[in-house]
Amino acid sequence: GAGVSQSPRYKVAKRGQDVALRCDPISGHVSLFWYQQALGQGPEFLTYFQNEAQLDKSGLPSDRFFAERPEGSVSTLKIQRTQQEDSAVYLCASSLGLSGSSGANVLTFGAGSRLTVL
Amino acid sequence: AQSVAQPEDQVNVAEGNPLTVKCTYSVSGNPYLFWYVQYPNRGLQFLLKYITGDNLVKGSYGFEAEFNKSQTSFHLKKPSALVSDSALYFCAVRDRSRDFNKFYFGSGTKLNVKP
């Protein structure tokens, strides 16, 4: 597609429920990132994929968070047993090149998925 | 540790006046520096980047930014503000020598341009 597409745009979950957030990156983009943006804050890195390989998951806040990109295109961020502190906007971004070889690559962001945990 | 500071939560400026949004950074190596803008209910949009070369970089919508290595700053500027520039602006840094995959973002500065 022309841009990075994320769904759902809005998700309300009861505490303890599992949620899945989807990201459809720009076709052909090798690198895919997930960021978490709390209210009034800048985006915080969660995890990074290069094609289907998850090369860095150091930003995932707990083992309740899991991300995958099985075919190197669409990615899913899953949050198990949601807690109120998980409420945030989850941003997906993609870039064309391999991150290590061209660190200047620009990220293209999706509009985000706003998760509210009650 | 890598970090970005945007010391102003909010900047107010009258339309037609010059604007500056401040950013300082801390990285262990040499930086790639970026500015992004976020409109309500929209994703972050790329404005400009500094990679190497001329310290003054020009970007979209008439914005520019000046890289100052000695002051570790990368302030965003525009000679004449428009009401439509009102948005949330984020500075970001990427360390060339490590953590290639990570962008570190500042907390954002809300720009208000009054008619």
PDB file of N, CA, C and O in Angstrom, chain A residues 9-10 33 35 37 40-43 45 48 56 58 91 99-100 103-107 109-111, chain B residues 32 34 36 38 41-44 46 49 51 88 90 94 99-108:
ATOM      1  N   ARG A   9      -7.755   0.916  14.910  1.00  0.00           N
ATOM      2  CA  ARG A   9      -7.309   2.263  15.299  1.00  0.00           C
ATOM      3  C   ARG A   9      -7.561   2.511  16.782  1.00  0.00           C
ATOM      4  O   ARG A   9      -6.798   3.200  17.449  1.00  0.00           O
ATOM      5  N   TYR A  10      -8.642   1.935  17.275  1.00  0.00           N
ATOM      6  CA  TYR A  10      -9.004   2.095  18.683  1.00  0.00           C
ATOM      7  C   TYR A  10      -9.411   0.736  19.234  1.00  0.00           C
ATOM      8  O   TYR A  10     -10.137  -0.002  18.584  1.00  0.00           O
ATOM      9  N   PHE A  33       9.359  -1.606  12.892  1.00  0.00           N
ATOM     10  CA  PHE A  33       9.540  -1.232  14.296  1.00  0.00           C
ATOM     11  C   PHE A  33       8.179  -1.093  14.967  1.00  0.00           C
ATOM     12  O   PHE A  33       7.222  -0.637  14.360  1.00  0.00           O
ATOM     13  N   TYR A  35       6.637   0.890  18.384  1.00  0.00           N
ATOM     14  CA  TYR A  35       6.882   1.872  19.434  1.00  0.00           C
ATOM     15  C   TYR A  35       5.628   2.002  20.284  1.00  0.00           C
ATOM     16  O   TYR A  35       4.506   1.823  19.820  1.00  0.00           O
ATOM     17  N   GLN A  37       3.648   4.822  22.664  1.00  0.00           N
ATOM     18  CA  GLN A  37       3.594   6.249  22.990  1.00  0.00           C
ATOM     19  C   GLN A  37       2.542   6.473  24.060  1.00  0.00           C
ATOM     20  O   GLN A  37       1.334   6.418  23.791  1.00  0.00           O
ATOM     21  N   GLY A  40       1.198  12.199  26.279  1.00  0.00           N
ATOM     22  CA  GLY A  40       2.097  13.292  26.599  1.00  0.00           C
ATOM     23  C   GLY A  40       3.574  12.959  26.529  1.00  0.00           C
ATOM     24  O   GLY A  40       4.418  13.759  26.959  1.00  0.00           O
ATOM     25  N   GLN A  41       3.878  11.805  25.979  1.00  0.00           N
ATOM     26  CA  GLN A  41       5.275  11.371  25.889  1.00  0.00           C
ATOM     27  C   GLN A  41       5.675  11.116  24.439  1.00  0.00           C
ATOM     28  O   GLN A  41       4.829  11.010  23.559  1.00  0.00           O
ATOM     29  N   GLY A  42       6.979  11.002  24.238  1.00  0.00           N
ATOM     30  CA  GLY A  42       7.464  10.602  22.929  1.00  0.00           C
ATOM     31  C   GLY A  42       7.406   9.098  22.785  1.00  0.00           C
ATOM     32  O   GLY A  42       7.264   8.367  23.759  1.00  0.00           O
ATOM     33  N   PRO A  43       7.498   8.620  21.545  1.00  0.00           N
ATOM     34  CA  PRO A  43       7.489   7.170  21.316  1.00  0.00           C
ATOM     35  C   PRO A  43       8.671   6.479  21.986  1.00  0.00           C
ATOM     36  O   PRO A  43       9.791   6.989  21.960  1.00  0.00           O
ATOM     37  N   PHE A  45      10.810   2.836  22.083  1.00  0.00           N
ATOM     38  CA  PHE A  45      11.089   1.648  21.280  1.00  0.00           C
ATOM     39  C   PHE A  45      10.626   0.379  21.994  1.00  0.00           C
ATOM     40  O   PHE A  45      10.864   0.198  23.196  1.00  0.00           O
ATOM     41  N   TYR A  48      12.116  -4.583  17.047  1.00  0.00           N
ATOM     42  CA  TYR A  48      12.547  -4.342  15.675  1.00  0.00           C
ATOM     43  C   TYR A  48      12.673  -5.659  14.916  1.00  0.00           C
ATOM     44  O   TYR A  48      13.201  -6.635  15.444  1.00  0.00           O
ATOM     45  N   ASP A  56      15.723  -7.334  17.737  1.00  0.00           N
ATOM     46  CA  ASP A  56      15.841  -6.608  19.007  1.00  0.00           C
ATOM     47  C   ASP A  56      14.464  -6.546  19.640  1.00  0.00           C
ATOM     48  O   ASP A  56      13.539  -6.016  19.036  1.00  0.00           O
ATOM     49  N   SER A  58      14.402  -5.706  23.065  1.00  0.00           N
ATOM     50  CA  SER A  58      14.818  -5.208  24.374  1.00  0.00           C
ATOM     51  C   SER A  58      13.847  -4.207  24.976  1.00  0.00           C
ATOM     52  O   SER A  58      13.867  -3.982  26.185  1.00  0.00           O
ATOM     53  N   LEU A  91       2.541   2.437  17.981  1.00  0.00           N
ATOM     54  CA  LEU A  91       2.915   2.894  16.651  1.00  0.00           C
ATOM     55  C   LEU A  91       3.768   1.849  15.949  1.00  0.00           C
ATOM     56  O   LEU A  91       4.689   1.291  16.543  1.00  0.00           O
ATOM     57  N   SER A  99      18.671  -1.773   8.679  1.00  0.00           N
ATOM     58  CA  SER A  99      18.964  -0.722   9.636  1.00  0.00           C
ATOM     59  C   SER A  99      20.449  -0.557   9.871  1.00  0.00           C
ATOM     60  O   SER A  99      20.947   0.553   9.936  1.00  0.00           O
ATOM     61  N   GLY A 100      21.175  -1.641   9.980  1.00  0.00           N
ATOM     62  CA  GLY A 100      22.584  -1.533  10.319  1.00  0.00           C
ATOM     63  C   GLY A 100      23.425  -0.936   9.224  1.00  0.00           C
ATOM     64  O   GLY A 100      24.393  -0.240   9.483  1.00  0.00           O
ATOM     65  N   GLY A 103      21.876   3.500   8.512  1.00  0.00           N
ATOM     66  CA  GLY A 103      21.180   4.037   9.676  1.00  0.00           C
ATOM     67  C   GLY A 103      20.449   5.327   9.421  1.00  0.00           C
ATOM     68  O   GLY A 103      19.705   5.793  10.260  1.00  0.00           O
ATOM     69  N   ALA A 104      20.669   5.918   8.256  1.00  0.00           N
ATOM     70  CA  ALA A 104      19.982   7.167   7.959  1.00  0.00           C
ATOM     71  C   ALA A 104      18.601   6.945   7.404  1.00  0.00           C
ATOM     72  O   ALA A 104      17.906   7.903   7.100  1.00  0.00           O
ATOM     73  N   ASN A 105      18.196   5.704   7.233  1.00  0.00           N
ATOM     74  CA  ASN A 105      16.886   5.469   6.649  1.00  0.00           C
ATOM     75  C   ASN A 105      15.787   6.105   7.481  1.00  0.00           C
ATOM     76  O   ASN A 105      15.768   6.027   8.698  1.00  0.00           O
ATOM     77  N   VAL A 106      14.849   6.709   6.781  1.00  0.00           N
ATOM     78  CA  VAL A 106      13.752   7.397   7.436  1.00  0.00           C
ATOM     79  C   VAL A 106      12.659   6.393   7.776  1.00  0.00           C
ATOM     80  O   VAL A 106      12.347   5.505   6.985  1.00  0.00           O
ATOM     81  N   LEU A 107      12.073   6.529   8.943  1.00  0.00           N
ATOM     82  CA  LEU A 107      10.940   5.703   9.325  1.00  0.00           C
ATOM     83  C   LEU A 107       9.652   6.326   8.815  1.00  0.00           C
ATOM     84  O   LEU A 107       9.455   7.535   8.937  1.00  0.00           O
ATOM     85  N   PHE A 109       5.705   6.107   9.623  1.00  0.00           N
ATOM     86  CA  PHE A 109       4.851   5.633  10.699  1.00  0.00           C
ATOM     87  C   PHE A 109       3.416   5.425  10.235  1.00  0.00           C
ATOM     88  O   PHE A 109       2.904   6.149   9.372  1.00  0.00           O
ATOM     89  N   GLY A 110       2.764   4.468  10.869  1.00  0.00           N
ATOM     90  CA  GLY A 110       1.324   4.349  10.751  1.00  0.00           C
ATOM     91  C   GLY A 110       0.645   5.321  11.704  1.00  0.00           C
ATOM     92  O   GLY A 110       1.298   6.001  12.499  1.00  0.00           O
ATOM     93  N   ALA A 111      -0.690   5.371  11.632  1.00  0.00           N
ATOM     94  CA  ALA A 111      -1.450   6.306  12.475  1.00  0.00           C
ATOM     95  C   ALA A 111      -1.551   5.830  13.908  1.00  0.00           C
ATOM     96  O   ALA A 111      -1.917   6.606  14.790  1.00  0.00           O
TER      97      ALA A 111
ATOM     98  N   TYR B  32      22.803  10.432  13.966  1.00  0.00           N
ATOM     99  CA  TYR B  32      21.864  10.836  12.931  1.00  0.00           C
ATOM    100  C   TYR B  32      20.731  11.533  13.689  1.00  0.00           C
ATOM    101  O   TYR B  32      20.281  11.042  14.714  1.00  0.00           O
ATOM    102  N   PHE B  34      16.880  13.671  13.540  1.00  0.00           N
ATOM    103  CA  PHE B  34      15.639  13.748  12.774  1.00  0.00           C
ATOM    104  C   PHE B  34      14.645  14.655  13.500  1.00  0.00           C
ATOM    105  O   PHE B  34      14.665  14.781  14.724  1.00  0.00           O
ATOM    106  N   TYR B  36      10.359  14.990  13.437  1.00  0.00           N
ATOM    107  CA  TYR B  36       9.078  14.490  12.978  1.00  0.00           C
ATOM    108  C   TYR B  36       7.984  15.410  13.515  1.00  0.00           C
ATOM    109  O   TYR B  36       8.128  16.022  14.578  1.00  0.00           O
ATOM    110  N   GLN B  38       3.683  15.540  14.350  1.00  0.00           N
ATOM    111  CA  GLN B  38       2.498  14.697  14.559  1.00  0.00           C
ATOM    112  C   GLN B  38       1.266  15.576  14.663  1.00  0.00           C
ATOM    113  O   GLN B  38       1.163  16.426  15.562  1.00  0.00           O
ATOM    114  N   ASN B  41      -4.416  12.537  15.810  1.00  0.00           N
ATOM    115  CA  ASN B  41      -4.921  11.275  15.255  1.00  0.00           C
ATOM    116  C   ASN B  41      -4.188  10.845  13.987  1.00  0.00           C
ATOM    117  O   ASN B  41      -4.747  10.113  13.171  1.00  0.00           O
ATOM    118  N   ARG B  42      -2.976  11.321  13.850  1.00  0.00           N
ATOM    119  CA  ARG B  42      -2.172  10.924  12.688  1.00  0.00           C
ATOM    120  C   ARG B  42      -0.841  10.367  13.188  1.00  0.00           C
ATOM    121  O   ARG B  42      -0.392  10.623  14.295  1.00  0.00           O
ATOM    122  N   GLY B  43      -0.201   9.611  12.333  1.00  0.00           N
ATOM    123  CA  GLY B  43       1.125   9.115  12.661  1.00  0.00           C
ATOM    124  C   GLY B  43       2.165  10.211  12.549  1.00  0.00           C
ATOM    125  O   GLY B  43       1.893  11.305  12.077  1.00  0.00           O
ATOM    126  N   LEU B  44       3.373   9.891  12.996  1.00  0.00           N
ATOM    127  CA  LEU B  44       4.466  10.853  12.880  1.00  0.00           C
ATOM    128  C   LEU B  44       4.888  10.984  11.422  1.00  0.00           C
ATOM    129  O   LEU B  44       5.033   9.984  10.721  1.00  0.00           O
ATOM    130  N   PHE B  46       7.777  12.528   8.772  1.00  0.00           N
ATOM    131  CA  PHE B  46       9.158  12.980   8.662  1.00  0.00           C
ATOM    132  C   PHE B  46       9.236  14.403   8.142  1.00  0.00           C
ATOM    133  O   PHE B  46       8.544  14.760   7.175  1.00  0.00           O
ATOM    134  N   LYS B  49      16.256  15.530   8.214  1.00  0.00           N
ATOM    135  CA  LYS B  49      17.272  14.754   8.905  1.00  0.00           C
ATOM    136  C   LYS B  49      18.645  15.357   8.667  1.00  0.00           C
ATOM    137  O   LYS B  49      18.904  15.984   7.640  1.00  0.00           O
ATOM    138  N   ILE B  51      22.513  13.978   8.444  1.00  0.00           N
ATOM    139  CA  ILE B  51      23.343  12.786   8.353  1.00  0.00           C
ATOM    140  C   ILE B  51      24.811  13.175   8.423  1.00  0.00           C
ATOM    141  O   ILE B  51      25.567  12.705   9.267  1.00  0.00           O
ATOM    142  N   LEU B  88       2.401  18.809  17.043  1.00  0.00           N
ATOM    143  CA  LEU B  88       3.353  18.292  18.029  1.00  0.00           C
ATOM    144  C   LEU B  88       4.624  17.887  17.288  1.00  0.00           C
ATOM    145  O   LEU B  88       4.559  17.150  16.299  1.00  0.00           O
ATOM    146  N   PHE B  90       8.534  16.277  17.308  1.00  0.00           N
ATOM    147  CA  PHE B  90       9.434  15.366  18.009  1.00  0.00           C
ATOM    148  C   PHE B  90      10.809  15.374  17.355  1.00  0.00           C
ATOM    149  O   PHE B  90      10.932  15.228  16.134  1.00  0.00           O
ATOM    150  N   ARG B  94      19.590   8.846  16.392  1.00  0.00           N
ATOM    151  CA  ARG B  94      20.005   7.468  16.173  1.00  0.00           C
ATOM    152  C   ARG B  94      21.517   7.474  16.243  1.00  0.00           C
ATOM    153  O   ARG B  94      22.166   8.291  15.607  1.00  0.00           O
ATOM    154  N   ASP B  99      23.335   0.431  18.502  1.00  0.00           N
ATOM    155  CA  ASP B  99      21.869   0.467  18.545  1.00  0.00           C
ATOM    156  C   ASP B  99      21.296   0.987  17.239  1.00  0.00           C
ATOM    157  O   ASP B  99      20.454   1.873  17.225  1.00  0.00           O
ATOM    158  N   PHE B 100      21.795   0.420  16.130  1.00  0.00           N
ATOM    159  CA  PHE B 100      21.407   0.937  14.821  1.00  0.00           C
ATOM    160  C   PHE B 100      19.897   0.974  14.645  1.00  0.00           C
ATOM    161  O   PHE B 100      19.367   1.802  13.931  1.00  0.00           O
ATOM    162  N   ASN B 101      19.221   0.039  15.260  1.00  0.00           N
ATOM    163  CA  ASN B 101      17.804  -0.081  15.004  1.00  0.00           C
ATOM    164  C   ASN B 101      16.957   0.841  15.855  1.00  0.00           C
ATOM    165  O   ASN B 101      15.756   0.914  15.669  1.00  0.00           O
ATOM    166  N   LYS B 102      17.549   1.565  16.773  1.00  0.00           N
ATOM    167  CA  LYS B 102      16.730   2.341  17.692  1.00  0.00           C
ATOM    168  C   LYS B 102      16.775   3.832  17.406  1.00  0.00           C
ATOM    169  O   LYS B 102      17.836   4.423  17.323  1.00  0.00           O
ATOM    170  N   PHE B 103      15.611   4.389  17.271  1.00  0.00           N
ATOM    171  CA  PHE B 103      15.450   5.828  17.332  1.00  0.00           C
ATOM    172  C   PHE B 103      15.102   6.172  18.780  1.00  0.00           C
ATOM    173  O   PHE B 103      14.266   5.522  19.390  1.00  0.00           O
ATOM    174  N   TYR B 104      15.716   7.213  19.312  1.00  0.00           N
ATOM    175  CA  TYR B 104      15.354   7.723  20.626  1.00  0.00           C
ATOM    176  C   TYR B 104      14.649   9.049  20.404  1.00  0.00           C
ATOM    177  O   TYR B 104      15.209   9.946  19.767  1.00  0.00           O
ATOM    178  N   PHE B 105      13.446   9.160  20.924  1.00  0.00           N
ATOM    179  CA  PHE B 105      12.622  10.345  20.709  1.00  0.00           C
ATOM    180  C   PHE B 105      12.591  11.219  21.947  1.00  0.00           C
ATOM    181  O   PHE B 105      12.640  10.732  23.086  1.00  0.00           O
ATOM    182  N   GLY B 106      12.488  12.531  21.728  1.00  0.00           N
ATOM    183  CA  GLY B 106      12.195  13.437  22.811  1.00  0.00           C
ATOM    184  C   GLY B 106      10.733  13.337  23.210  1.00  0.00           C
ATOM    185  O   GLY B 106       9.950  12.606  22.588  1.00  0.00           O
ATOM    186  N   SER B 107      10.366  14.081  24.227  1.00  0.00           N
ATOM    187  CA  SER B 107       9.000  14.014  24.751  1.00  0.00           C
ATOM    188  C   SER B 107       8.022  14.861  23.962  1.00  0.00           C
ATOM    189  O   SER B 107       6.819  14.820  24.217  1.00  0.00           O
ATOM    190  N   GLY B 108       8.536  15.635  23.015  1.00  0.00           N
ATOM    191  CA  GLY B 108       7.650  16.400  22.145  1.00  0.00           C
ATOM    192  C   GLY B 108       7.461  17.836  22.598  1.00  0.00           C
ATOM    193  O   GLY B 108       7.506  18.152  23.791  1.00  0.00           O
TER     194      GLY B 108
END
